[in-house]
Every structure is written in C-alpha cells, then in structure tokens.
Coordinates of C-alpha atoms and ligand atoms in Angstrom, one line a residue:
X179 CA 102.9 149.9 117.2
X180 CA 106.4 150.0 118.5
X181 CA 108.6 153.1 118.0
X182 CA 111.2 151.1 116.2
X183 CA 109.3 151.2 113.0
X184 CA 110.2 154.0 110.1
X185 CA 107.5 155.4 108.5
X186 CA 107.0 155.6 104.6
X187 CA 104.0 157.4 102.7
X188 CA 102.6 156.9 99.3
X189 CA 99.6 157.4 97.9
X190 CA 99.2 153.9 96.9
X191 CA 101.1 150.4 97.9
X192 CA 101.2 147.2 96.2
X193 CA 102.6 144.3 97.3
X194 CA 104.2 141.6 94.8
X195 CA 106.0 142.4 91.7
X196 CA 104.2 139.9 89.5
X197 CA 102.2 140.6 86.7
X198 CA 99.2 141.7 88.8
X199 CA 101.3 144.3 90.4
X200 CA 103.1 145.5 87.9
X201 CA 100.3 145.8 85.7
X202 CA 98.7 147.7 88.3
X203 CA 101.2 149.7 89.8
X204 CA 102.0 151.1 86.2
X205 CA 98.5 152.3 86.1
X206 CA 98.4 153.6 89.9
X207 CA 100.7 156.1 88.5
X208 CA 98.7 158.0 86.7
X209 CA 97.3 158.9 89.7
X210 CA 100.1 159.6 92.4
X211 CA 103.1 158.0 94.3
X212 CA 103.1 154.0 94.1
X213 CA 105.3 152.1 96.0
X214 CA 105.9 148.5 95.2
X215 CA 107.3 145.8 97.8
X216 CA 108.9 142.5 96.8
X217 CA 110.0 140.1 99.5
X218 CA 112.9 138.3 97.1
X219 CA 114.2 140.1 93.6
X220 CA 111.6 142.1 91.8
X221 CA 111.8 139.7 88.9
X222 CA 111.1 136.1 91.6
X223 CA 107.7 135.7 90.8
X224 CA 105.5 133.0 89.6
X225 CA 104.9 135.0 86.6
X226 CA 108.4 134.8 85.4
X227 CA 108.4 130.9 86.1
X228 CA 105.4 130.8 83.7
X229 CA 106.3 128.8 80.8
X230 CA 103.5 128.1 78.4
X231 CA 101.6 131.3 77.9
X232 CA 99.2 133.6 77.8
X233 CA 95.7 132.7 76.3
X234 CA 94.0 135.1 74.4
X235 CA 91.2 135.4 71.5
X236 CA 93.2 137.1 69.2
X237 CA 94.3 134.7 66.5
X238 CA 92.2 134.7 63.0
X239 CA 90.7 131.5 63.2
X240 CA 89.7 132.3 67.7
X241 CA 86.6 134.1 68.8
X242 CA 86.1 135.6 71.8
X243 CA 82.8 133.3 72.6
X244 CA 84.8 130.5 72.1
X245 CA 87.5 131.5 74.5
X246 CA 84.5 132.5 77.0
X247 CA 83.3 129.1 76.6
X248 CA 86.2 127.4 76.9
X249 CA 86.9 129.0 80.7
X250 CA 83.5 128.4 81.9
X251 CA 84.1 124.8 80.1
X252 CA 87.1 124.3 82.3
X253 CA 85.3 126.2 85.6
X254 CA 82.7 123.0 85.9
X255 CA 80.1 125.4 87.3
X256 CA 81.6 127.5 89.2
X257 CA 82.9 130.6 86.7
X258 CA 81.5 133.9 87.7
X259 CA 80.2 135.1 83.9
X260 CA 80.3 138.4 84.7
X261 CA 84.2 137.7 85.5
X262 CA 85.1 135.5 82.6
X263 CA 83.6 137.9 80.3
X264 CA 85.9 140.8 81.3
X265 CA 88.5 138.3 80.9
X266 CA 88.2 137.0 77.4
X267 CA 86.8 140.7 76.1
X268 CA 89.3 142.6 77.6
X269 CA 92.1 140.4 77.4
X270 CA 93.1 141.5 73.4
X271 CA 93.5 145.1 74.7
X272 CA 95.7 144.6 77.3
X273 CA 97.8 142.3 75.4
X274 CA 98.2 144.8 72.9
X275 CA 99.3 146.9 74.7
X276 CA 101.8 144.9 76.5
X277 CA 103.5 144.5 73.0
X278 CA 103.4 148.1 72.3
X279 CA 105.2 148.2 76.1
X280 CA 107.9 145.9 74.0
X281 CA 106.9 142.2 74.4
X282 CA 108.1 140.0 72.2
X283 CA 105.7 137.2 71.7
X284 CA 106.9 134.5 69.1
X285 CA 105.6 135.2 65.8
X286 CA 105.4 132.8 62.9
X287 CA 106.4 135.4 60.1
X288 CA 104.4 138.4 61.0
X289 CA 102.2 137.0 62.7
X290 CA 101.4 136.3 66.4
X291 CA 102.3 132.3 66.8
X292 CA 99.6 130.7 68.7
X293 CA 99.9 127.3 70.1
X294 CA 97.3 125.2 72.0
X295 CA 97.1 124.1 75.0
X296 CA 94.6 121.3 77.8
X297 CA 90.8 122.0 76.8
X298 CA 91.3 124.8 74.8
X299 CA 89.3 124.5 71.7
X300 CA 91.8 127.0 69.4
X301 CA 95.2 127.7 69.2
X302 CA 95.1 130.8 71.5
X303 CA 98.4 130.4 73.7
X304 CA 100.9 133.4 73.1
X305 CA 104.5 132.4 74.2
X306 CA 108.2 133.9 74.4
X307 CA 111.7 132.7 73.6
X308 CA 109.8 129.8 73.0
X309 CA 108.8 128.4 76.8
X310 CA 110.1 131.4 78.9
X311 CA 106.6 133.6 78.3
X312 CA 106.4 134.9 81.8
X313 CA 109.9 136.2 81.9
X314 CA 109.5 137.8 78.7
X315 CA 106.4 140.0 80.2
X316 CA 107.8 140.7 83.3
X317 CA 111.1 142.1 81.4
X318 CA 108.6 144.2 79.9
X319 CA 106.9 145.3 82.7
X320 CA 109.7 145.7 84.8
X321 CA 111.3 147.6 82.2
X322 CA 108.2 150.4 82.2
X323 CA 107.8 150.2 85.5
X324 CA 111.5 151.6 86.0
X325 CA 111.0 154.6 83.7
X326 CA 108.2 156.2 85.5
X327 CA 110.0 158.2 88.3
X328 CA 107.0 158.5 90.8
X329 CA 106.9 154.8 90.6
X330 CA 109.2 152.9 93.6
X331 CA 110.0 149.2 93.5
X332 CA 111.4 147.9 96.2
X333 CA 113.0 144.6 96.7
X334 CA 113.6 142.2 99.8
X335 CA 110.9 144.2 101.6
X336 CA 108.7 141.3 103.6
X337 CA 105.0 142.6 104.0
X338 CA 104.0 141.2 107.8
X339 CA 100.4 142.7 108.4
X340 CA 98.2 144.9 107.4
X341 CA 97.5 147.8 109.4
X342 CA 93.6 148.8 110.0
X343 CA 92.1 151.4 111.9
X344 CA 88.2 152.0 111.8
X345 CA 87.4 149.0 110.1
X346 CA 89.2 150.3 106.8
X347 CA 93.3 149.2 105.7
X348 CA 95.2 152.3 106.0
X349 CA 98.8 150.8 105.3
X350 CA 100.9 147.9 105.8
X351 CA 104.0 146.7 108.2
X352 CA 107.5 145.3 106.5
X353 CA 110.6 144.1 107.2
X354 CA 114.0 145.2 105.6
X355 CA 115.9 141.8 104.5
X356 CA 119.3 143.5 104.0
X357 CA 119.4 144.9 107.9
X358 CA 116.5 143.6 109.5
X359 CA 115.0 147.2 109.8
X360 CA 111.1 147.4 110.4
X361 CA 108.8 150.1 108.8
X362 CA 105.4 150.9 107.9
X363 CA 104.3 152.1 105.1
X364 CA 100.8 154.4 105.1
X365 CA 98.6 155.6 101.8
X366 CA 96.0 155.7 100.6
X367 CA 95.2 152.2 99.1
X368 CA 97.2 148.3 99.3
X369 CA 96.5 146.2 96.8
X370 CA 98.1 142.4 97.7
X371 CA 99.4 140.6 94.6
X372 CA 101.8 138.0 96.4
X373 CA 101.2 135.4 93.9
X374 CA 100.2 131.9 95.1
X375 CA 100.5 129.6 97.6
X376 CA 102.1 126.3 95.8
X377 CA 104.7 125.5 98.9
X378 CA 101.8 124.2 101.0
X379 CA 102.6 121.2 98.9
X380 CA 105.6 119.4 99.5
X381 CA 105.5 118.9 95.4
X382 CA 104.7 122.2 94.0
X383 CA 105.7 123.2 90.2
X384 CA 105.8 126.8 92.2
X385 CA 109.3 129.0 93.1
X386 CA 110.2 129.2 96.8
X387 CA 108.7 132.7 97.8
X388 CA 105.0 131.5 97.0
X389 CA 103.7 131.3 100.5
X390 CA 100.2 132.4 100.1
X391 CA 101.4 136.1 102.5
X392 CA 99.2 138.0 100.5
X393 CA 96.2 135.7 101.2
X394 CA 97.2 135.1 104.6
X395 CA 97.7 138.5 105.8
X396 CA 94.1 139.7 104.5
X397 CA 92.9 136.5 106.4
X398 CA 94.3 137.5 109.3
X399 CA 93.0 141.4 109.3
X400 CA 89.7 140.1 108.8
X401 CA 89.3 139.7 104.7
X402 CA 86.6 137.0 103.6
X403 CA 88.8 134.6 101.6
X404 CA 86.8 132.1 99.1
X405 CA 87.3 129.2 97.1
X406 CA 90.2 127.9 98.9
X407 CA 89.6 124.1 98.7
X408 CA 90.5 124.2 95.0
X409 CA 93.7 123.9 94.2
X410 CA 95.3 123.2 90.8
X411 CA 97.9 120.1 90.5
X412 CA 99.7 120.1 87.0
X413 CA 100.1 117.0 85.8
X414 CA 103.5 116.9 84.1
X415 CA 106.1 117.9 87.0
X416 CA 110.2 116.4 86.4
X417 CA 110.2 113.7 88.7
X418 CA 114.0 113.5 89.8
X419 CA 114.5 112.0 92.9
X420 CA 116.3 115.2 94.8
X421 CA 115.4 118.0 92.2
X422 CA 112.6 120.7 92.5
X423 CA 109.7 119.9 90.4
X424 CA 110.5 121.7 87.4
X425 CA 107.3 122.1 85.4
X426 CA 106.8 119.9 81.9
X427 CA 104.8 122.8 80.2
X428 CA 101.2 121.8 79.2
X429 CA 102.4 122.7 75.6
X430 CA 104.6 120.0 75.3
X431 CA 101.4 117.6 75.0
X432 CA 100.0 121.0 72.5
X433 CA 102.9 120.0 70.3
X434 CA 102.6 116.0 70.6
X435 CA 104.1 113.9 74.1
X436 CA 102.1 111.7 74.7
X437 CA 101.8 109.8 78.6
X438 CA 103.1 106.5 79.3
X439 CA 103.0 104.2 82.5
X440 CA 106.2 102.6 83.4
X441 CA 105.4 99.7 81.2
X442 CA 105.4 102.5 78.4
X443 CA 101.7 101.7 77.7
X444 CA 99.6 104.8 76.6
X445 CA 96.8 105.0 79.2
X446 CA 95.5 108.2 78.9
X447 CA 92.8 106.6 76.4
X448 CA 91.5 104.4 79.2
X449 CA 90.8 107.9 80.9
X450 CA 89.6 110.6 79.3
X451 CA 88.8 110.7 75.1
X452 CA 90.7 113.9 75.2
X453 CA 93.8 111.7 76.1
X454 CA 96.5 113.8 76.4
X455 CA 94.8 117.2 75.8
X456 CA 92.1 116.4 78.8
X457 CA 91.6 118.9 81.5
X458 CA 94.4 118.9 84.0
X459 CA 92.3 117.9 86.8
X460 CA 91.4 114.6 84.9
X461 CA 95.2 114.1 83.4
X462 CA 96.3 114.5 87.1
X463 CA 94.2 112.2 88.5
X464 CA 94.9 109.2 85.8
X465 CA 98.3 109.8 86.3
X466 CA 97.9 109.3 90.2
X467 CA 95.7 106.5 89.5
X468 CA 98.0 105.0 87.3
X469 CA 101.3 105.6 89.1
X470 CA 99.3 104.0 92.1
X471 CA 98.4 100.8 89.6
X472 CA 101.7 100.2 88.7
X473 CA 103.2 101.0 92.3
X474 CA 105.7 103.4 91.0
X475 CA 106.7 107.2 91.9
X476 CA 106.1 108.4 88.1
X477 CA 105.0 108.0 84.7
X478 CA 106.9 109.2 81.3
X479 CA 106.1 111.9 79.6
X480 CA 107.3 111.1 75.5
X481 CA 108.7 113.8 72.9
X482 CA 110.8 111.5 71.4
X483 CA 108.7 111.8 68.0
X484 CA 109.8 115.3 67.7
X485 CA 113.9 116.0 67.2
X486 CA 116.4 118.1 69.4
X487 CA 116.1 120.8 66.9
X488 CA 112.8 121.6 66.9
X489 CA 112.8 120.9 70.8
X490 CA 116.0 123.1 71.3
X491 CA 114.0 126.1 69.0
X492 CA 110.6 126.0 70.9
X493 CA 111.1 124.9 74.5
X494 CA 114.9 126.3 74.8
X495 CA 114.5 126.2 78.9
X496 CA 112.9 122.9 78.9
X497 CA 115.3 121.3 77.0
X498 CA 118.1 122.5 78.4
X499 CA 116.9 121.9 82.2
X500 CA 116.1 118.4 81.2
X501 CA 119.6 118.4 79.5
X502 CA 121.1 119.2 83.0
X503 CA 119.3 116.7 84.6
X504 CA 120.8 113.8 81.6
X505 CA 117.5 114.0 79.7
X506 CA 117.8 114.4 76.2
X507 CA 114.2 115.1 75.7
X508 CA 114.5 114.3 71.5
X509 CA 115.5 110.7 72.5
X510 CA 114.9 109.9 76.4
X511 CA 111.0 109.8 78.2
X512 CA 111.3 112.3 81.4
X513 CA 109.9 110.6 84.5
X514 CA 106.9 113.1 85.4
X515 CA 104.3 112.8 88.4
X516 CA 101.7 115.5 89.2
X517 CA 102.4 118.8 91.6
X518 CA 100.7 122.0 93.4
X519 CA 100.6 124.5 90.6
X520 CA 97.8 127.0 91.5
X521 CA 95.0 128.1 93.9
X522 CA 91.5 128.8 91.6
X523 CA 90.5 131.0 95.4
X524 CA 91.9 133.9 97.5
X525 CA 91.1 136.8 99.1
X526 CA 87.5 137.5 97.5
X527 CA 87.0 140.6 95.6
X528 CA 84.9 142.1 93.0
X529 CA 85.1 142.6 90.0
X530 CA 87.5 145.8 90.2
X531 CA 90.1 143.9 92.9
X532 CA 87.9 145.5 95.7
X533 CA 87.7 142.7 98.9
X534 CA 85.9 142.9 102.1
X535 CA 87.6 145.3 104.1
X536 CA 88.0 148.9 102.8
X537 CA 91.1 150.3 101.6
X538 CA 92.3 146.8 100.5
X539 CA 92.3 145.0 97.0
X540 CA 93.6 142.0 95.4
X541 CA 94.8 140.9 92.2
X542 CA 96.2 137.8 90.3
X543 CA 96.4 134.7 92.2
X544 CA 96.3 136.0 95.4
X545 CA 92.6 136.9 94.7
X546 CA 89.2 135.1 94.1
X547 CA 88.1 136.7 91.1
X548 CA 85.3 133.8 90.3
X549 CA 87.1 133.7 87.3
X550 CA 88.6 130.3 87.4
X551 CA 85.6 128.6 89.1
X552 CA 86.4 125.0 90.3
X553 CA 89.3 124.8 87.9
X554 CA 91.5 127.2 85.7
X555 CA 91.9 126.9 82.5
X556 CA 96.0 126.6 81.0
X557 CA 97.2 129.5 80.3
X558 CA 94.6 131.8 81.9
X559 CA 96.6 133.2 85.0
X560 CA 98.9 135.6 83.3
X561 CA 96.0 137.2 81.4
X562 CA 93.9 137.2 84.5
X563 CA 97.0 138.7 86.3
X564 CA 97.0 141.4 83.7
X565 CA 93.3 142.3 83.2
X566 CA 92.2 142.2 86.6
X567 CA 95.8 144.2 87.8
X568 CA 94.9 146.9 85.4
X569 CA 91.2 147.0 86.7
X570 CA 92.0 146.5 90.1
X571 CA 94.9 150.1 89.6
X572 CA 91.5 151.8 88.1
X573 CA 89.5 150.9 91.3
X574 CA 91.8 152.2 93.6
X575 CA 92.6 155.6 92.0
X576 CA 88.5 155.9 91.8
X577 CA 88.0 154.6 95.2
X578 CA 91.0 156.5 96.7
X579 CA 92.2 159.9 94.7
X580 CA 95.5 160.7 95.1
X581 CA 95.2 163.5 96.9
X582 CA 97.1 166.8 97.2
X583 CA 100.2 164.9 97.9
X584 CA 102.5 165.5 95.0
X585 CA 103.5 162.3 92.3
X586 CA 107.3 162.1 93.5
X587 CA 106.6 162.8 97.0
X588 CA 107.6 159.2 99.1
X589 CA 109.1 161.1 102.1
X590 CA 110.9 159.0 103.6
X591 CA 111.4 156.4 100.6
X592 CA 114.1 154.6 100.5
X593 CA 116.5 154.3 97.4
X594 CA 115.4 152.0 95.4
X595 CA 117.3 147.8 96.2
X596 CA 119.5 146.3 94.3
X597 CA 117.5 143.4 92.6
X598 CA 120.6 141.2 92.4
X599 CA 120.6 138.7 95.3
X600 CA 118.4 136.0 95.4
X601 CA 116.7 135.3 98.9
X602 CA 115.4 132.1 100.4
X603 CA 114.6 131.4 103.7
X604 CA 118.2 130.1 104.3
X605 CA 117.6 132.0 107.4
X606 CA 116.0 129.0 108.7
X607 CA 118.9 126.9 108.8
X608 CA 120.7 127.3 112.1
X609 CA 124.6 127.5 111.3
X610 CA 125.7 124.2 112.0
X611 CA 123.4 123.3 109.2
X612 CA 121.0 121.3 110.9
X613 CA 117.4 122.1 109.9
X614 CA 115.5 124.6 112.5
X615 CA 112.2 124.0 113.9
X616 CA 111.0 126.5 111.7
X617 CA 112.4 124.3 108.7
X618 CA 110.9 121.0 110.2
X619 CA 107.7 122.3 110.8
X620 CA 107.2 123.6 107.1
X621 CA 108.3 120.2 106.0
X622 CA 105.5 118.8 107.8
X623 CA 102.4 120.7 106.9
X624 CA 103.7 119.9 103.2
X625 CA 103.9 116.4 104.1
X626 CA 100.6 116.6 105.6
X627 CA 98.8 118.8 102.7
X628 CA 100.6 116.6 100.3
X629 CA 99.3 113.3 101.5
X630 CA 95.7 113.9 103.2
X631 CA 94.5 117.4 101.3
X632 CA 96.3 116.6 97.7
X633 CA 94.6 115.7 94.3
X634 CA 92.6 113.0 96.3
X635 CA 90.6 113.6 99.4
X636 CA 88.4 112.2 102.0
X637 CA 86.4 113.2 104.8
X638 CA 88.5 110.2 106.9
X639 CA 91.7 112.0 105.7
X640 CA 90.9 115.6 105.5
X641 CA 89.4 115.5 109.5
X642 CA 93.4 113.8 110.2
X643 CA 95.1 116.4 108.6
X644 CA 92.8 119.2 110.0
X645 CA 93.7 117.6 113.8
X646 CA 97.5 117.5 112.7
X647 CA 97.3 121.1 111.9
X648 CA 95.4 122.2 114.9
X649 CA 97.8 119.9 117.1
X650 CA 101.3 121.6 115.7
X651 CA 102.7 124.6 117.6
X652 CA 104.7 127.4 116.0
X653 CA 107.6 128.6 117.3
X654 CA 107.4 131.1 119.1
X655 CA 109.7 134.5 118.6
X656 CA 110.0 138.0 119.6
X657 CA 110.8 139.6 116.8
X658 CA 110.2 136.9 113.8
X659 CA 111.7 137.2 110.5
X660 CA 111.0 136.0 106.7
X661 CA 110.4 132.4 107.3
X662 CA 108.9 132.7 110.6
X663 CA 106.3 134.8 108.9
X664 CA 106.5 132.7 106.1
X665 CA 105.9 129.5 108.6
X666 CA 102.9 131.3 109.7
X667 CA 101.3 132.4 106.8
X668 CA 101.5 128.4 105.5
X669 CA 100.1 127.5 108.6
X670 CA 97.1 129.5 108.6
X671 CA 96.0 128.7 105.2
X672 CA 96.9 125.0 105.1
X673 CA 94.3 124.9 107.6
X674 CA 92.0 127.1 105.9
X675 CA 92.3 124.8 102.6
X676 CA 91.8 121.3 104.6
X677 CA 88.2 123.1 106.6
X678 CA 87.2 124.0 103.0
X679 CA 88.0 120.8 101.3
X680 CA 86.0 119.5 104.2
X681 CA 83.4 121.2 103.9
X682 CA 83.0 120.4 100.7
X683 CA 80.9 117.2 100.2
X684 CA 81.5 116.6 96.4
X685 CA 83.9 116.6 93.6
X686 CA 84.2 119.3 91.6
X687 CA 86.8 120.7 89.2
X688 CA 90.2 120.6 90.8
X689 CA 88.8 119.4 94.8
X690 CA 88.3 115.4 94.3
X691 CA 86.9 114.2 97.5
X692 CA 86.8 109.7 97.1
X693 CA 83.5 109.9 99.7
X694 CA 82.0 112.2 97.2
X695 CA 82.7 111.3 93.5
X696 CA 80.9 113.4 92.0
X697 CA 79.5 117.1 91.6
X698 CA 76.5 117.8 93.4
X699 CA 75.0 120.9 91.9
X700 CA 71.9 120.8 94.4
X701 CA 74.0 121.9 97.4
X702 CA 77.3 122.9 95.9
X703 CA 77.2 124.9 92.9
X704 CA 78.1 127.5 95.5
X705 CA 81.2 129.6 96.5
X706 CA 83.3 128.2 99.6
X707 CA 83.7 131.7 102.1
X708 CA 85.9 132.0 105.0
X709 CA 86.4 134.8 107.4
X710 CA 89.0 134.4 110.7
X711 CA 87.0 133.5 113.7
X712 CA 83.8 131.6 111.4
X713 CA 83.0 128.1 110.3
X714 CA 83.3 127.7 106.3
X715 CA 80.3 128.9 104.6
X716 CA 78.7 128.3 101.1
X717 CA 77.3 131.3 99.1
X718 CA 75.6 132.0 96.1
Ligands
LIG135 C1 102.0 125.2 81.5 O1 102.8 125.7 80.8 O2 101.7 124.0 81.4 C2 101.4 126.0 82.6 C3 100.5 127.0 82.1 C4 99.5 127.4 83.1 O3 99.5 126.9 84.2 O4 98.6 128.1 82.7

C-alpha cells in the first residue's frame, strides 16, 4: 500500500447511500461507529430516481401470499423462496417503521393510497409527492441518518478496492473528489450498496453514478457474483432524440396509457392478454418487436384520456419533465422505447447480506439476493433495498461486534462533505472539450452491450461482443481517478454479463436469447455463478 494513503477506522463501513445503506447503516449504529461513503451527493442514488413505489402487502383488500406469489410469478423459476418470503413478510414492518422515521406516503383520506403496478395482482404500490417515492424515503432516511452522531456520511468519497488480508475484507481504499487525497478506511465489516449498473447500456432509465463499483470491486477481490446475465429493460423510457432517458413510470399504464405504434394502432393485444399491464420483460420485447416492424426509433405511450389536472396531482415530476421537453402529457403521446433499468444478479449473498469472502456483505441492487429470480417484479427494489439493508446491518453487528472501540470514536474522520455539488465524470473531458479515451471507450462498451447483449440475444451476437470486449484496451494511468475507475469497473462486468448471457442456452425472465426461445427448466432452472479467474458456472 503506498504511504500516501490516510488512514480512517470504524467499526463498520458501507458504501452507497441508497436505501440499502442507509437502511443499514442506521442499524449498524446500534452497534458502534459507521462510516458511510458516497462517490457523488449523499442524496444521487437510484433510489431517489425511483418513481413508482414501493410494493408492499399492507392494503385491506392485499395479502401477503398474494404478494409472495406475485414475485415468484414474475421470477419465472428462479426466485429463492426462502428469500421472497422474507421479503413480502417482513416488508409491512419495515415500512412502518419508515413512516414512523417521517415518510410521507400519499394517502387517500387516512389511508395509505395504493396504486397498481405490471403483474401485480393488488393495488400494493406506495408512492410520494405523487411519482417522486424514492426521494421521499431517502429524505427520510437521510434525515435519521444525520441525527445519530456516531453515524458519518461522507460524500464524493470514490470506493477503489477492497482491501483483504487472510482471505477475509478488512477495509476498503477511496479517493477524496474535492483534492484528490487517497485513504483507507479499516473496521470491522464493509457492506457494498453501490446501486446498479444501468450505464453499461447506452440507453439506461438509470442516473450517471450507476457503474456497477460495488459489484465490480467484490469481483475483483475475489466475490462469487451470480445472476448477472439478467438484466431488467423498462419498457417506457422518453425517447427524445438528445435527452437522457427519463423513465415513463410503470404507473402511468396502473392509471390507464395505453401503447401505440407509430401508426397509433394498439398492439400490445397482439402480444400479451395482459396488454399493457404484462410483465416488463414481455412489454419490452413487443415494443422492440414492434418498433423493429414499423422501422421506427419509438412507439407512443397515451395519457391523453386522463386531464392535466389529475396528471399534474399524481405524477407532478413526470408531467413537468415531459412539459420541458414540449410534451403536454393530458393532450400529446410521448415517444417511448425500452432502456437498462435493473440487474436481477450481483455479488451473491445469503440471506443476511453475507457474500463469499469474509468480512464483506451486500445489499440492494448491488447484491444477488435470489429474490428477483430471472426478473423483478415493479416496485420490488426499494422494499428489497430496505429489508435486506436492515438484515444485512443485523448480520454484520452479529458476525462482527463492535468491539471495545467507543461509538464516536472515527479517529481520523473527516468532517462530514458538503452534499451540495453534483459530480459527474466531467473529469473525463480533456479541456479543449474533446472527448477523452476514457470517454470514447465507455461510449463503446454501451454501444456494444446495447446492440449485441440488450433485450435480444444470440449466441452469433453475444460471442462478437464478448471478442470486442476482450479486444479493447484501457487506458492506462498511474494514479487513475473517478472515471478511470469508473471505466474499469464497466469494463469488467460488461464482460461478466455477455459470458453469462452466453452461457445461458435459453430464455428466461429478463435474458432472451433468439437461438433459445424458450425456458429450459431441465438444464437451466439453475443460478448463473462467476468468480475472477473461472468459466461461468450453473448451480443449484
Ligand atoms: C417504475 O416506476 O416504473 C419503476 C418501478 C420499478 O422499477 O420498480
């Protein structure tokens, strides 16, 4: 380790400021002294971008089966019941407590107001401020996590590796953003919530910082990573020529649009008898199907049957972004084509967040749970983000006790970040403007995931982008920074998603593979597992 790190102690370290690791981190300190690293703001995180919701079994007409059911439903096969069960049961506690924490789900009167969502056979989705539910909860969170004093958040702090001696993860390496400065961090226990891994993709509904580090880091110190070949495209992404792909929430179809070609013909009927409300892996691929039919870079979603008032009052942020764009949603169809929205695998852990190596869990995205099988269900991240944070916090305190060191005690802890600058990986523009390497390399493995290891795959295509991966070398730096690491991190995992997808001789769930139409139970109702160094391996 070079001398030029600073060295930080707590008893326990979690990385991402997300639901998972706020969730956790809040019960970590119970135990001792938590730090928690960001690499933007605390508050850029998927789980503010969430929109929808946050399933959960607690309206009067819901059951908990039903909800069960429902997941494994949506998991074609692949749901580990053990997993989903602590999801649905538990999922009413934590959520109750969340709103005693002071979140403010939208109620209808006194009520909780529960909408539906894809494949969902209740109204179970809780939402915020009408479509800002993520943001809401991570006020919250946030909000708690910054009255417990032993508690450290720390923003712009870029997690690089994870340090591990005798086979077990004893702490972790980061770079300052503001200056630059390296330091490790040592305790007794990391837990990796980074989020997900959307901006393989060059269309992705997902923000800018998720880069899959938290998946990729574990990978590289020697984590068994599963599931990776299945990765969730949402159907209904703004399709503005030059804009990000802001996502069209699910419950937008739970309230009424409806899907039209560009010759404004309805053809979800020719699809699925769901139509609209059809699992998101079947939406998405009609819609590809169709866009390719028609030859055209979109279809429409329609809300025109409902007015700008009742628009305005329940999806406040859609509307208005589609505003911005010259969308009046009450009166105009938004142009929509499918994007990256979520990886079902991760770094494989049990169910308490505990993975491979020793010393090091995972939570939220970032991990393989088994909960999501072959395909999530809508609105089951947040509530997997909570559940398994707050079981994955009661592992690590179990697994690892705090110790003699005193709650409080973060010698050498820095003073807590402003979380008021936004960070992207600017850094990778060279000052004249022009793009870097870095930049044009990024842009190609999206290009490449996008077009040969995207909602529809072959062996032909998968093979080609596999050899382009192998084929591209990374720049090559001294002392990297953000996007280098960044650069890396996508790298390594693009390639771990395309041997997987390979590997995978079927369709199931979210992975469609054209050679393979369909599921193959006999050799595939199996887990996908992948370790640095190995060949992709199926397990039980
Ligand atoms: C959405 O609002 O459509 C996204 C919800 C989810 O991905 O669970």
């Amino acid at each position: 380790m070079p001398n030029s790190h600073k060295t930080h102690r707590a008893d326990y370290a979690v990385v991402g400021s997300g639901i998972a690791g706020l969730r956790a981190a809040i019960e970590l300190s119970a135990a001792g002294s938590v730090l928690v690293l960001a690499k933007s703001t605390l508050s850029d995180s998927a789980t503010a971008w969430a929109q929808g919701g946050i399933a959960v079994a607690l309206s009067d007409e819901d059951e908990i089966g039903l909800h069960e059911q429902d997941t494994i439903k949506a998991g074609d096969g692949l749901c580990r019941p053990e997993a989903v069960s602590l999801l649905v049961e538990e999922g009413p506690k934590y959520i109750t407590q969340l709103i005693e924490w002071g979140t403010e789900f939208d109620r209808a009167g006194t009520k909780l107001a529960f909408t539906r969502e894809a494949a969902h056979s209740r109204s179970r989705i809780l939402h915020a401020h009408g479509d800002s539910t993520g943001r809401e909860i991570s006020r919250a969170l946030l909000a708690r996590a910054h009255s417990i004093p032993h508690l450290h958040l720390r923003a712009h702090a870029f997690t690089t590796e994870l340090i591990v001696e005798r086979e077990r993860v004893t702490g972790l390496r980061f770079i300052d953003e503001a200056d630059g400065t390296l330091h490790e961090l040592r305790g007794g226990a990391v837990l990796l919530a980074t989020g997900g891994l959307g901006q393989i993709y060059r269309e992705t509904t997902n923000p800018e910082v998720a880069t899959g580090d938290g998946i990729a880091i574990a990978y590289e110190a020697g984590a068994v990573l599963s599931d990776m070949e299945f990765v969730q495209f949402h159907p209904t992404a703004l399709a503005i020529q030059g804009a990000p792909r802001f996502l069209l929430s699910e419950a937008l179809r739970g309230e009424g649009a409806v899907l039209r070609n560009i010759g404004l013909e309805r053809f979800m009927k020719r699809y699925n008898e769901a139509q609209e409300l059809a699992p998101r892996d079947v939406v998405a691929r009609a819609i590809v199907s169709e866009m390719q039919r028609t030859q055209s870079t979109h279809v429409y979603l329609d809300m025109t049957k409902k007015s700008a008032e009742f628009l305005r009052k329940r999806f406040p942020r859609i509307y208005e972004t589609c505003l911005s764009y010259g969308l009046d949603l009450a009166s105009d169809l938004a142009p929509v084509c499918p994007a990256a929205h979520y990886v079902m695998g991760g770094v494989r852990t049990d169910l308490a967040g505990r993975t491979s190596l020793l010393g090091l869990y995972a939570a939220g995205e970032t991990a393989a749970t088994g909960v999501h099988g072959a395909n999530r269900l809508a609105s089951n991240s947040l509530l997997e983000g909570l559940v398994f944070g707050a079981r994955a916090g009661q592992a690590m305190m179990k697994d690892a006790p705090a110790g003699k060191r005193q709650p409080g005690a973060l010698p050498g802890s820095p003073a807590p970040m402003p979380d008021n600058s936004s960070s992207t990986p600017k850094e990778a523009m060279k000052n004249s403007g022009k793009p870097s390497t870095e930049c044009v390399m990024r842009k190609k493995i999206q290009d490449v995931m996008w077009r040969e290891v995207g909602i529809m795959r072959s062996g032909k295509e998968l093979a080609d982008a596999i050899k382009q991966l192998e084929a591209m070398e990374l720049p090559k730096s001294e002392k990297p920074g953000r996007s280098g690491h960044e650069l890396r991190n996508l790298h390594t995992l693009a390639l771990v998603i395309a041997r997987a997808a390979r590997a995978r001789e079927e369709s199931r769930g979210s992975h469609y593979r054209s050679d393979f139409a369909y599921r193959n139970d006999e050799d595939f109702s199996k887990h996908s597992v992948v370790q640095k160094g190995k060949d992709v391996q199926f397990e039980p």
